[in-house]
């Protein structure tokens, strides 16, 4: 259950909504063509968490050059180090 690659997460998108059983949650892939620049607060398992804000269209960018590995990843900090840093 603690495995981040568990099958329950893999099927969550197709399992249906617990709040609205009749809601269509099917995935429809779209053709890649435009690049949008967005701001976001957090990523979790390659998905945006919370709201994402559209900033602008990027006609100067090729969609194939926009990848997850380009995102800056913050270095993990322990809670103790975080609190100590806040107090100093």
Tab-separated table of C-alpha atoms in Angstrom, residues 8-81:
chain	number	residue	atom	x	y	z
A	8	UNK	CA	-4.672	1.820	-7.123
A	9	UNK	CA	-3.065	5.119	-8.137
A	10	UNK	CA	-2.704	3.990	-11.733
A	11	UNK	CA	-6.435	3.287	-11.988
A	12	UNK	CA	-7.662	6.223	-9.902
A	13	UNK	CA	-8.360	8.329	-12.997
A	14	UNK	CA	-10.654	5.654	-14.434
A	15	UNK	CA	-12.242	4.456	-11.190
A	16	UNK	CA	-14.970	7.125	-11.171
A	17	UNK	CA	-15.782	9.952	-8.845
A	18	UNK	CA	-16.695	9.202	-5.245
A	19	UNK	CA	-18.791	12.388	-5.134
A	20	UNK	CA	-20.505	12.120	-8.522
A	21	UNK	CA	-20.849	8.541	-9.742
A	22	UNK	CA	-22.392	9.641	-13.057
A	23	UNK	CA	-19.599	12.030	-14.012
A	24	UNK	CA	-17.611	11.131	-17.125
A	25	UNK	CA	-13.928	11.010	-16.153
A	26	UNK	CA	-12.616	9.545	-19.390
A	27	UNK	CA	-9.255	10.766	-20.676
A	28	UNK	CA	-9.171	12.309	-24.136
A	29	UNK	CA	-5.659	12.946	-25.470
A	30	UNK	CA	-5.224	16.097	-27.523
A	31	UNK	CA	-2.822	16.908	-30.320
A	32	UNK	CA	0.274	18.652	-29.042
A	33	UNK	CA	0.752	21.989	-30.747
A	34	UNK	CA	0.681	25.021	-28.473
A	35	UNK	CA	2.856	25.797	-25.469
A	36	UNK	CA	1.434	27.640	-22.478
A	37	UNK	CA	3.575	29.096	-19.700
A	38	UNK	CA	2.002	28.566	-16.289
A	39	UNK	CA	2.832	29.188	-12.663
A	40	UNK	CA	2.169	26.558	-10.026
A	41	UNK	CA	2.851	25.903	-6.393
A	42	UNK	CA	3.483	22.185	-6.193
A	43	UNK	CA	3.889	19.025	-8.249
A	44	UNK	CA	2.935	15.617	-6.934
A	45	UNK	CA	3.684	12.483	-8.936
A	46	UNK	CA	4.065	14.464	-12.182
A	47	UNK	CA	0.707	16.197	-11.661
A	48	UNK	CA	0.007	19.781	-10.703
A	49	UNK	CA	-1.335	20.056	-7.184
A	50	UNK	CA	-3.744	22.890	-6.412
A	51	UNK	CA	-4.405	25.680	-8.885
A	52	UNK	CA	-2.306	26.451	-11.928
A	53	UNK	CA	-2.278	29.990	-13.302
A	54	UNK	CA	-1.998	30.619	-17.049
A	55	UNK	CA	0.685	33.243	-17.735
A	56	UNK	CA	1.035	33.431	-21.515
A	57	UNK	CA	1.196	31.535	-24.780
A	58	UNK	CA	4.719	30.688	-25.933
A	59	UNK	CA	4.705	30.622	-29.768
A	60	UNK	CA	8.521	30.753	-29.621
A	61	UNK	CA	8.692	27.291	-27.978
A	62	UNK	CA	8.469	23.893	-29.645
A	63	UNK	CA	6.196	21.584	-27.585
A	64	UNK	CA	8.709	18.739	-27.869
A	65	UNK	CA	11.314	20.831	-26.004
A	66	UNK	CA	9.097	21.304	-22.923
A	67	UNK	CA	9.752	18.455	-20.491
A	68	UNK	CA	9.323	17.613	-16.821
A	69	UNK	CA	13.072	17.313	-16.340
A	70	UNK	CA	13.380	21.065	-16.997
A	71	UNK	CA	11.361	21.936	-13.901
A	72	UNK	CA	13.309	23.148	-10.908
A	73	UNK	CA	12.928	20.754	-7.999
A	74	UNK	CA	13.361	22.171	-4.523
A	75	UNK	CA	15.759	20.312	-2.271
A	76	UNK	CA	13.976	18.349	0.444
A	77	UNK	CA	14.349	19.824	3.933
A	78	UNK	CA	13.535	18.013	7.158
A	79	UNK	CA	10.902	19.554	9.409
A	80	UNK	CA	13.501	20.145	12.149
A	81	UNK	CA	15.810	21.986	9.735
